[in-house]
mmCIF file of C-alpha atoms and ligand atoms in Angstrom:
data_model
loop_
_atom_site.group_PDB
_atom_site.id
_atom_site.type_symbol
_atom_site.label_atom_id
_atom_site.label_comp_id
_atom_site.label_asym_id
_atom_site.label_seq_id
_atom_site.Cartn_x
_atom_site.Cartn_y
_atom_site.Cartn_z
ATOM 1 C CA MET A 93 51.527 120.038 19.090
ATOM 2 C CA ILE A 94 55.041 118.684 19.625
ATOM 3 C CA VAL A 95 54.894 115.473 21.669
ATOM 4 C CA ALA A 96 57.944 113.595 22.965
ATOM 5 C CA VAL A 97 57.322 109.876 23.535
ATOM 6 C CA SER A 98 59.463 107.515 25.615
ATOM 7 C CA GLY A 99 59.058 103.772 25.042
ATOM 8 C CA ALA A 100 58.242 104.690 21.438
ATOM 9 C CA GLY A 101 59.450 101.298 20.204
ATOM 10 C CA GLY A 102 56.842 99.436 22.283
ATOM 11 C CA LEU A 103 53.308 98.236 21.626
ATOM 12 C CA ILE A 104 51.612 101.474 22.684
ATOM 13 C CA GLY A 105 54.437 103.871 21.813
ATOM 14 C CA SER A 106 54.805 102.779 18.190
ATOM 15 C CA ALA A 107 51.046 103.059 17.594
ATOM 16 C CA LEU A 108 50.978 106.430 19.355
ATOM 17 C CA VAL A 109 53.811 107.923 17.296
ATOM 18 C CA SER A 110 52.081 106.862 14.038
ATOM 19 C CA SER A 111 48.716 108.244 15.193
ATOM 20 C CA LEU A 112 50.189 111.540 16.376
ATOM 21 C CA ARG A 113 51.929 112.015 13.032
ATOM 22 C CA ALA A 114 48.797 111.039 11.105
ATOM 23 C CA ALA A 115 46.862 113.653 13.107
ATOM 24 C CA GLY A 116 49.354 116.358 12.084
ATOM 25 C CA HIS A 117 51.315 116.568 15.357
ATOM 26 C CA ARG A 118 55.076 116.355 15.591
ATOM 27 C CA ALA A 119 56.060 113.204 17.518
ATOM 28 C CA ILE A 120 59.616 112.955 18.820
ATOM 29 C CA PRO A 121 60.644 109.522 20.117
ATOM 30 C CA LEU A 122 62.943 109.614 23.152
ATOM 31 C CA VAL A 123 65.311 106.776 22.273
ATOM 32 C CA ARG A 124 67.815 104.981 24.508
ATOM 33 C CA ARG A 125 70.533 104.932 21.820
ATOM 34 C CA ALA A 126 72.120 107.550 19.591
ATOM 35 C CA PRO A 127 69.524 108.629 17.000
ATOM 36 C CA TRP A 128 70.255 107.537 13.434
ATOM 37 C CA PRO A 129 71.470 110.345 11.141
ATOM 38 C CA GLY A 130 68.409 112.344 10.092
ATOM 39 C CA GLU A 131 66.126 110.536 12.576
ATOM 40 C CA ASN A 132 63.566 112.792 14.214
ATOM 41 C CA ALA A 133 64.389 111.618 17.755
ATOM 42 C CA LEU A 134 66.159 112.707 20.933
ATOM 43 C CA ARG A 135 68.439 110.536 23.030
ATOM 44 C CA TRP A 136 67.237 109.795 26.541
ATOM 45 C CA ASP A 137 69.298 108.060 29.206
ATOM 46 C CA PRO A 138 66.970 106.399 31.754
ATOM 47 C CA SER A 139 69.818 106.024 34.271
ATOM 48 C CA SER A 140 70.481 109.785 34.465
ATOM 49 C CA GLY A 141 67.350 111.309 32.970
ATOM 50 C CA ALA A 142 69.496 113.309 30.552
ATOM 51 C CA ILE A 143 68.011 114.238 27.186
ATOM 52 C CA THR A 144 70.469 115.123 24.411
ATOM 53 C CA PRO A 145 71.022 117.339 22.597
ATOM 54 C CA ALA A 146 70.013 119.557 25.514
ATOM 55 C CA GLY A 147 67.818 122.480 24.537
ATOM 56 C CA SER A 148 65.628 125.075 26.165
ATOM 57 C CA ALA A 149 62.555 122.914 25.485
ATOM 58 C CA VAL A 150 61.831 119.298 24.576
ATOM 59 C CA ALA A 151 58.200 119.395 23.534
ATOM 60 C CA ASP A 152 54.785 120.833 24.405
ATOM 61 C CA ALA A 153 53.854 117.453 25.899
ATOM 62 C CA VAL A 154 55.663 114.305 27.006
ATOM 63 C CA VAL A 155 54.081 110.849 26.965
ATOM 64 C CA HIS A 156 56.229 108.582 29.121
ATOM 65 C CA LEU A 157 55.626 104.903 28.412
ATOM 66 C CA ALA A 158 59.059 103.340 28.872
ATOM 67 C CA GLY A 159 59.721 100.474 31.217
ATOM 68 C CA GLU A 160 61.229 97.009 31.373
ATOM 69 C CA ARG A 161 58.716 94.404 30.149
ATOM 70 C CA ILE A 162 56.552 93.299 33.099
ATOM 71 C CA VAL A 163 56.011 89.743 31.896
ATOM 72 C CA GLY A 164 59.047 87.501 31.915
ATOM 73 C CA LEU A 165 59.813 83.847 32.468
ATOM 74 C CA ARG A 166 59.908 84.417 36.216
ATOM 75 C CA TRP A 167 59.947 87.445 38.513
ATOM 76 C CA THR A 168 63.447 86.959 39.869
ATOM 77 C CA ALA A 169 64.789 89.567 42.304
ATOM 78 C CA ASP A 170 66.843 91.018 39.456
ATOM 79 C CA LYS A 171 63.878 91.206 37.041
ATOM 80 C CA LYS A 172 61.788 92.942 39.719
ATOM 81 C CA ARG A 173 64.580 95.439 40.360
ATOM 82 C CA ARG A 174 64.757 96.237 36.625
ATOM 83 C CA ILE A 175 60.961 96.591 36.404
ATOM 84 C CA ARG A 176 60.990 99.079 39.300
ATOM 85 C CA GLU A 177 64.101 101.052 38.410
ATOM 86 C CA SER A 178 63.073 101.467 34.775
ATOM 87 C CA ARG A 179 59.811 103.031 35.965
ATOM 88 C CA VAL A 180 60.178 104.614 39.407
ATOM 89 C CA THR A 181 63.797 105.806 39.232
ATOM 90 C CA ALA A 182 63.737 106.593 35.510
ATOM 91 C CA THR A 183 60.515 108.618 35.880
ATOM 92 C CA ARG A 184 61.907 110.622 38.801
ATOM 93 C CA LEU A 185 65.059 111.420 36.809
ATOM 94 C CA LEU A 186 63.139 112.283 33.630
ATOM 95 C CA VAL A 187 60.847 114.583 35.625
ATOM 96 C CA GLN A 188 63.915 116.249 37.147
ATOM 97 C CA THR A 189 65.246 116.985 33.655
ATOM 98 C CA LEU A 190 61.880 118.260 32.416
ATOM 99 C CA THR A 191 61.321 120.576 35.395
ATOM 100 C CA ARG A 192 64.791 122.118 34.970
ATOM 101 C CA LEU A 193 64.196 123.069 31.337
ATOM 102 C CA PRO A 194 63.828 126.810 30.691
ATOM 103 C CA LYS A 195 60.565 125.865 28.965
ATOM 104 C CA PRO A 196 59.108 122.710 30.575
ATOM 105 C CA PRO A 197 56.328 120.842 28.762
ATOM 106 C CA ALA A 198 52.775 121.883 29.657
ATOM 107 C CA VAL A 199 51.641 118.301 30.150
ATOM 108 C CA LEU A 200 53.157 114.967 31.111
ATOM 109 C CA VAL A 201 51.185 111.773 30.525
ATOM 110 C CA CYS A 202 52.869 108.993 32.470
ATOM 111 C CA ALA A 203 51.860 105.358 32.122
ATOM 112 C CA SER A 204 50.723 103.489 35.214
ATOM 113 C CA GLY A 205 48.596 100.377 35.565
ATOM 114 C CA THR A 206 45.375 99.118 37.096
ATOM 115 C CA GLY A 207 47.724 96.962 39.159
ATOM 116 C CA TYR A 208 47.597 100.062 41.409
ATOM 117 C CA TYR A 209 44.371 98.723 42.929
ATOM 118 C CA GLY A 210 45.788 95.307 43.882
ATOM 119 C CA HIS A 211 43.283 92.478 44.323
ATOM 120 C CA GLY A 212 39.844 94.097 44.324
ATOM 121 C CA GLY A 213 37.487 91.098 44.338
ATOM 122 C CA ASP A 214 34.052 91.962 42.906
ATOM 123 C CA GLY A 215 34.125 95.581 44.083
ATOM 124 C CA VAL A 216 33.971 98.341 41.489
ATOM 125 C CA LEU A 217 37.190 100.395 41.367
ATOM 126 C CA THR A 218 37.437 103.997 40.182
ATOM 127 C CA GLU A 219 40.210 106.567 40.348
ATOM 128 C CA ASP A 220 39.019 107.398 43.877
ATOM 129 C CA SER A 221 39.639 103.846 45.134
ATOM 130 C CA ARG A 222 42.602 103.194 47.378
ATOM 131 C CA ALA A 223 45.899 101.637 46.328
ATOM 132 C CA GLY A 224 46.066 97.887 46.941
ATOM 133 C CA THR A 225 48.940 95.735 48.071
ATOM 134 C CA GLY A 226 51.436 93.561 46.221
ATOM 135 C CA PHE A 227 54.373 94.091 43.879
ATOM 136 C CA LEU A 228 52.394 95.742 41.051
ATOM 137 C CA ALA A 229 50.345 97.918 43.424
ATOM 138 C CA ASP A 230 53.511 99.185 45.138
ATOM 139 C CA LEU A 231 55.113 99.689 41.727
ATOM 140 C CA ALA A 232 52.214 101.759 40.351
ATOM 141 C CA ARG A 233 51.936 103.846 43.530
ATOM 142 C CA ASP A 234 55.659 104.677 43.530
ATOM 143 C CA TRP A 235 55.696 105.231 39.729
ATOM 144 C CA GLU A 236 52.884 107.778 40.083
ATOM 145 C CA ALA A 237 54.576 109.406 43.091
ATOM 146 C CA ALA A 238 57.719 109.822 40.958
ATOM 147 C CA THR A 239 55.857 112.487 38.943
ATOM 148 C CA ALA A 240 55.282 114.699 42.027
ATOM 149 C CA ALA A 241 58.043 117.176 41.194
ATOM 150 C CA ALA A 242 56.411 117.859 37.817
ATOM 151 C CA ILE A 243 53.094 118.676 39.523
ATOM 152 C CA ALA A 244 54.910 120.967 41.964
ATOM 153 C CA GLN A 245 56.423 122.775 38.974
ATOM 154 C CA GLY A 246 52.959 123.401 37.488
ATOM 155 C CA ILE A 247 53.106 120.744 34.776
ATOM 156 C CA ARG A 248 49.706 119.086 34.205
ATOM 157 C CA VAL A 249 50.382 115.426 35.005
ATOM 158 C CA VAL A 250 48.075 112.562 34.032
ATOM 159 C CA ASN A 251 48.861 109.124 35.455
ATOM 160 C CA LEU A 252 47.255 106.777 32.984
ATOM 161 C CA ARG A 253 46.247 103.588 34.841
ATOM 162 C CA LEU A 254 46.212 101.188 31.928
ATOM 163 C CA GLY A 255 44.265 97.959 31.957
ATOM 164 C CA VAL A 256 45.196 94.934 29.833
ATOM 165 C CA VAL A 257 45.797 96.361 26.351
ATOM 166 C CA LEU A 258 44.267 94.219 23.602
ATOM 167 C CA SER A 259 46.178 94.016 20.333
ATOM 168 C CA ALA A 260 47.137 91.132 18.076
ATOM 169 C CA ARG A 261 50.574 92.750 17.722
ATOM 170 C CA GLY A 262 51.749 92.224 21.290
ATOM 171 C CA GLY A 263 50.912 92.038 24.962
ATOM 172 C CA ALA A 264 48.532 89.639 26.694
ATOM 173 C CA LEU A 265 46.168 88.933 23.780
ATOM 174 C CA ALA A 266 48.980 88.103 21.352
ATOM 175 C CA ALA A 267 50.401 85.687 23.937
ATOM 176 C CA MET A 268 47.025 83.953 24.277
ATOM 177 C CA LEU A 269 46.409 83.510 20.570
ATOM 178 C CA THR A 270 48.510 80.410 19.931
ATOM 179 C CA PRO A 271 47.088 78.265 22.757
ATOM 180 C CA PHE A 272 43.537 79.418 22.001
ATOM 181 C CA ARG A 273 43.923 78.749 18.270
ATOM 182 C CA LEU A 274 45.192 75.265 19.115
ATOM 183 C CA GLY A 275 42.055 74.691 21.188
ATOM 184 C CA LEU A 276 44.136 74.755 24.396
ATOM 185 C CA GLY A 277 42.475 77.844 25.856
ATOM 186 C CA GLY A 278 40.393 77.750 29.026
ATOM 187 C CA VAL A 279 39.532 79.624 32.197
ATOM 188 C CA VAL A 280 42.336 80.417 34.616
ATOM 189 C CA GLY A 281 41.761 79.547 38.270
ATOM 190 C CA GLY A 282 38.081 79.866 39.213
ATOM 191 C CA GLY A 283 37.368 82.186 36.263
ATOM 192 C CA ALA A 284 35.413 84.601 38.490
ATOM 193 C CA GLN A 285 38.267 87.135 38.682
ATOM 194 C CA TRP A 286 37.572 90.427 36.887
ATOM 195 C CA MET A 287 39.750 91.619 34.083
ATOM 196 C CA SER A 288 39.869 95.264 33.007
ATOM 197 C CA TRP A 289 40.835 95.481 29.366
ATOM 198 C CA ILE A 290 41.099 98.223 26.727
ATOM 199 C CA ALA A 291 41.536 98.079 22.945
ATOM 200 C CA LEU A 292 44.853 99.505 21.694
ATOM 201 C CA ASP A 293 42.850 101.949 19.524
ATOM 202 C CA ASP A 294 41.219 103.303 22.672
ATOM 203 C CA VAL A 295 44.541 103.596 24.499
ATOM 204 C CA ILE A 296 45.719 105.864 21.683
ATOM 205 C CA GLY A 297 42.364 107.674 21.618
ATOM 206 C CA ALA A 298 42.514 108.153 25.399
ATOM 207 C CA ILE A 299 46.070 109.535 25.264
ATOM 208 C CA LEU A 300 45.072 112.053 22.562
ATOM 209 C CA HIS A 301 41.988 112.888 24.659
ATOM 210 C CA VAL A 302 43.919 113.546 27.882
ATOM 211 C CA LEU A 303 46.538 115.569 25.987
ATOM 212 C CA SER A 304 43.834 117.928 24.772
ATOM 213 C CA THR A 305 41.567 117.973 27.851
ATOM 214 C CA ASP A 306 42.975 120.545 30.263
ATOM 215 C CA SER A 307 40.589 119.583 33.048
ATOM 216 C CA LEU A 308 42.098 116.086 33.330
ATOM 217 C CA ARG A 309 44.955 115.674 35.777
ATOM 218 C CA GLY A 310 46.059 112.995 38.229
ATOM 219 C CA PRO A 311 44.975 109.368 37.868
ATOM 220 C CA VAL A 312 42.879 108.433 34.833
ATOM 221 C CA ASN A 313 41.802 104.811 34.355
ATOM 222 C CA ALA A 314 42.438 103.695 30.777
ATOM 223 C CA VAL A 315 40.052 100.741 30.655
ATOM 224 C CA ALA A 316 36.913 99.964 28.673
ATOM 225 C CA PRO A 317 33.605 100.641 30.451
ATOM 226 C CA ALA A 318 32.698 96.924 30.441
ATOM 227 C CA PRO A 319 35.226 94.818 32.386
ATOM 228 C CA VAL A 320 34.598 91.064 32.226
ATOM 229 C CA THR A 321 35.349 88.025 34.338
ATOM 230 C CA ASN A 322 38.087 85.683 33.183
ATOM 231 C CA ALA A 323 35.375 83.110 32.317
ATOM 232 C CA GLU A 324 33.587 85.617 30.080
ATOM 233 C CA PHE A 325 36.840 86.713 28.459
ATOM 234 C CA THR A 326 37.706 83.079 27.752
ATOM 235 C CA ARG A 327 34.269 82.312 26.257
ATOM 236 C CA THR A 328 34.318 85.456 24.123
ATOM 237 C CA LEU A 329 37.828 84.895 22.747
ATOM 238 C CA GLY A 330 36.933 81.271 21.959
ATOM 239 C CA ARG A 331 33.785 82.407 20.130
ATOM 240 C CA VAL A 332 35.685 85.062 18.128
ATOM 241 C CA LEU A 333 38.341 82.513 17.135
ATOM 242 C CA GLY A 334 35.789 79.745 16.603
ATOM 243 C CA ARG A 335 37.700 77.449 18.977
ATOM 244 C CA PRO A 336 36.673 75.417 22.055
ATOM 245 C CA THR A 337 37.847 76.652 25.464
ATOM 246 C CA LEU A 338 37.466 73.518 27.519
ATOM 247 C CA LEU A 339 40.913 73.204 29.079
ATOM 248 C CA PRO A 340 41.031 75.112 32.365
ATOM 249 C CA LEU A 341 44.328 76.197 33.896
ATOM 250 C CA PRO A 342 43.976 75.533 37.644
ATOM 251 C CA ALA A 343 45.401 78.152 39.978
ATOM 252 C CA PHE A 344 48.026 75.758 41.372
ATOM 253 C CA ALA A 345 49.312 74.978 37.843
ATOM 254 C CA ALA A 346 49.474 78.693 36.978
ATOM 255 C CA ARG A 347 51.452 79.296 40.210
ATOM 256 C CA LEU A 348 53.741 76.372 39.455
ATOM 257 C CA ALA A 349 54.496 77.735 35.988
ATOM 258 C CA LEU A 350 54.671 81.452 36.744
ATOM 259 C CA GLY A 351 55.209 81.818 40.494
ATOM 260 C CA GLU A 352 54.194 85.223 41.925
ATOM 261 C CA MET A 353 53.316 86.514 38.429
ATOM 262 C CA ALA A 354 50.340 84.112 38.320
ATOM 263 C CA ASP A 355 48.708 85.739 41.358
ATOM 264 C CA GLU A 356 49.443 89.309 40.283
ATOM 265 C CA LEU A 357 48.611 89.015 36.577
ATOM 266 C CA LEU A 358 46.232 86.079 36.042
ATOM 267 C CA LEU A 359 44.436 85.332 39.298
ATOM 268 C CA THR A 360 43.992 88.854 40.632
ATOM 269 C CA SER A 361 40.562 90.489 40.252
ATOM 270 C CA GLN A 362 40.236 94.102 39.124
ATOM 271 C CA ARG A 363 36.847 95.465 38.150
ATOM 272 C CA VAL A 364 37.955 98.939 37.112
ATOM 273 C CA LEU A 365 35.766 101.611 35.522
ATOM 274 C CA PRO A 366 36.947 104.576 33.419
ATOM 275 C CA ALA A 367 35.098 107.148 35.557
ATOM 276 C CA ARG A 368 37.216 110.141 34.522
ATOM 277 C CA LEU A 369 37.367 109.296 30.812
ATOM 278 C CA GLU A 370 33.585 108.917 30.797
ATOM 279 C CA ALA A 371 33.010 112.094 32.833
ATOM 280 C CA SER A 372 35.108 113.989 30.284
ATOM 281 C CA ASN A 373 33.086 112.455 27.401
ATOM 282 C CA TYR A 374 35.779 110.279 25.865
ATOM 283 C CA PRO A 375 33.979 108.382 23.071
ATOM 284 C CA PHE A 376 35.094 104.741 23.327
ATOM 285 C CA ARG A 377 35.560 103.094 19.931
ATOM 286 C CA HIS A 378 35.422 99.604 21.395
ATOM 287 C CA PRO A 379 33.321 99.653 24.570
ATOM 288 C CA HIS A 380 32.453 95.912 24.410
ATOM 289 C CA LEU A 381 34.860 93.003 24.485
ATOM 290 C CA GLU A 382 33.576 91.020 21.522
ATOM 291 C CA GLY A 383 33.738 94.014 19.161
ATOM 292 C CA ALA A 384 37.194 94.908 20.480
ATOM 293 C CA LEU A 385 38.493 91.371 19.932
ATOM 294 C CA ARG A 386 36.970 91.140 16.455
ATOM 295 C CA ALA A 387 38.524 94.491 15.502
ATOM 296 C CA ALA A 388 41.929 93.528 16.958
ATOM 297 C CA LEU A 389 41.903 90.132 15.246
ATOM 298 C CA GLY A 390 40.392 91.275 11.957
ATOM 299 C CA ALA A 391 37.371 88.992 12.470
ATOM 300 C CA GLU A 392 33.904 89.742 11.073
ATOM 301 C CA PRO A 393 31.328 90.891 13.654
ATOM 302 C CA SER A 394 28.973 88.040 14.577
ATOM 303 C CA ALA A 395 25.254 88.429 13.812
ATOM 304 C CA SER A 396 24.410 88.546 17.550
ATOM 305 C CA ALA A 397 27.131 91.130 18.199
ATOM 306 C CA ARG A 398 25.808 93.265 15.314
ATOM 307 C CA LEU A 399 22.280 93.125 16.691
ATOM 308 C CA SER A 400 23.233 93.857 20.303
ATOM 309 C CA GLY A 401 25.893 96.455 19.424
ATOM 310 C CA ARG A 402 28.601 94.435 21.243
HETATM 311 N N1 NAP B 664 50.366 96.747 27.393
HETATM 312 C C1 NAP B 664 49.657 96.614 28.521
HETATM 313 O O1 NAP B 664 48.725 95.763 28.623
HETATM 314 C C2 NAP B 664 49.934 97.517 29.693
HETATM 315 C C3 NAP B 664 49.096 97.441 30.829
HETATM 316 C C4 NAP B 664 49.375 98.250 31.931
HETATM 317 C C5 NAP B 664 50.467 99.129 31.909
HETATM 318 N N2 NAP B 664 51.252 99.174 30.787
HETATM 319 C C6 NAP B 664 52.427 100.076 30.813
HETATM 320 O O2 NAP B 664 52.404 100.962 29.710
HETATM 321 C C7 NAP B 664 53.735 101.174 29.230
HETATM 322 C C8 NAP B 664 53.782 100.897 27.743
HETATM 323 O O3 NAP B 664 53.283 99.573 27.525
HETATM 324 P P1 NAP B 664 53.662 98.724 26.234
HETATM 325 O O4 NAP B 664 52.721 97.583 26.187
HETATM 326 O O5 NAP B 664 53.815 99.614 25.054
HETATM 327 O O6 NAP B 664 55.095 98.179 26.673
HETATM 328 P P2 NAP B 664 56.239 97.511 25.764
HETATM 329 O O7 NAP B 664 55.717 97.084 24.462
HETATM 330 O O8 NAP B 664 56.945 96.529 26.643
HETATM 331 O O9 NAP B 664 57.202 98.769 25.499
HETATM 332 C C9 NAP B 664 57.893 99.415 26.522
HETATM 333 C C10 NAP B 664 59.065 100.163 25.904
HETATM 334 O O10 NAP B 664 59.865 100.667 26.976
HETATM 335 C C11 NAP B 664 61.228 100.675 26.565
HETATM 336 N N3 NAP B 664 61.993 99.851 27.513
HETATM 337 C C12 NAP B 664 62.118 98.501 27.558
HETATM 338 N N4 NAP B 664 62.923 98.124 28.557
HETATM 339 C C13 NAP B 664 63.307 99.270 29.161
HETATM 340 C C14 NAP B 664 64.147 99.561 30.254
HETATM 341 N N5 NAP B 664 64.773 98.578 30.955
HETATM 342 N N6 NAP B 664 64.329 100.854 30.601
HETATM 343 C C15 NAP B 664 63.712 101.852 29.924
HETATM 344 N N7 NAP B 664 62.922 101.647 28.870
HETATM 345 C C16 NAP B 664 62.724 100.372 28.501
HETATM 346 C C17 NAP B 664 61.286 100.104 25.153
HETATM 347 O O11 NAP B 664 61.189 101.186 24.226
HETATM 348 P P3 NAP B 664 62.447 101.818 23.466
HETATM 349 O O12 NAP B 664 63.298 100.656 23.059
HETATM 350 O O13 NAP B 664 61.837 102.584 22.343
HETATM 351 O O14 NAP B 664 63.132 102.688 24.483
HETATM 352 C C18 NAP B 664 60.005 99.302 25.066
HETATM 353 O O15 NAP B 664 59.575 99.140 23.762
HETATM 354 C C19 NAP B 664 54.659 100.235 30.026
HETATM 355 O O16 NAP B 664 55.328 100.970 31.018
HETATM 356 C C20 NAP B 664 53.703 99.240 30.648
HETATM 357 O O17 NAP B 664 54.121 98.744 31.898
HETATM 358 C C21 NAP B 664 51.009 98.402 29.691
#
């Protein structure tokens, strides 16, 4: 299969391109600069959607991951505009280009996030749950809606609602490692908020799965089947690193440091289940948090984790 990948330089994209190539597929990064001489890549301009050199086809499938980094020092008005435009507008323009090709791709996998559900408390959330409210919920809803023209054209579209991706190479876990290793880790806010996570390996596995599963279309939650509370996540990461986690970060301090981002990223509660991945028999490699963290951090499984299969 020929698969074009936007955001190929990012955490998920770089791992995906390597895995696709290792599995014998042809992966073509869509890059935002002129490709190097001899580089197997196409140029993509997010502000116009244009892909060059223009051809009659781009690929059998497109995996669209690009977007301005969500986490920043502060969500200023300008940062929020860039986060939205690089997803909502860029997706609409990319879809326009793809649908006008003489041979459009058969499938488009477009990243989205579990932020779609907003603050869900203790309630279980599946793909059938309603959109929530807030900046990230509005973003995910509009980002998904930006793929509508592809669906109308008969392209199979999967909106992959990603949870917190766990990898030592980047993202939330990498950011937590230094404070936790220094013994400065602790629960955030009350610690009862649910966190829906997924190992990077399973993100890649899930993308390959949805690419090859014709029955999957529309929203697909890319989260492990065992979400945890922030308190459990904190305890587990401390255990895996062999460090104490006694220093809580009160909600007011998180808000002081991060403003609106604290509520939307750290204090929000999302107990999301991968109903559609499970119904389509996706075999999770890391269904439990402790095993996922040990694999991501290259730590030996603990005796209790080995016995309980965690
Ligand atoms: N990682 C997570 O925990 C997580 C959770 C939920 C949703 N997601 C979503 O999944 C997607 C991929 O995640 P990721 O962790 O791989 O993200 P990432 O590491 O931040 O990579 C995103 C990539 O998008 C491209 N990009 C950056 N700024 C851009 C801009 N202003 N306009 C267009 N493209 C831009 C860059 O790739 P190039 O330089 O190669 O173009 C960048 O490497 C993102 O859209 C993210 O929001 C991720």
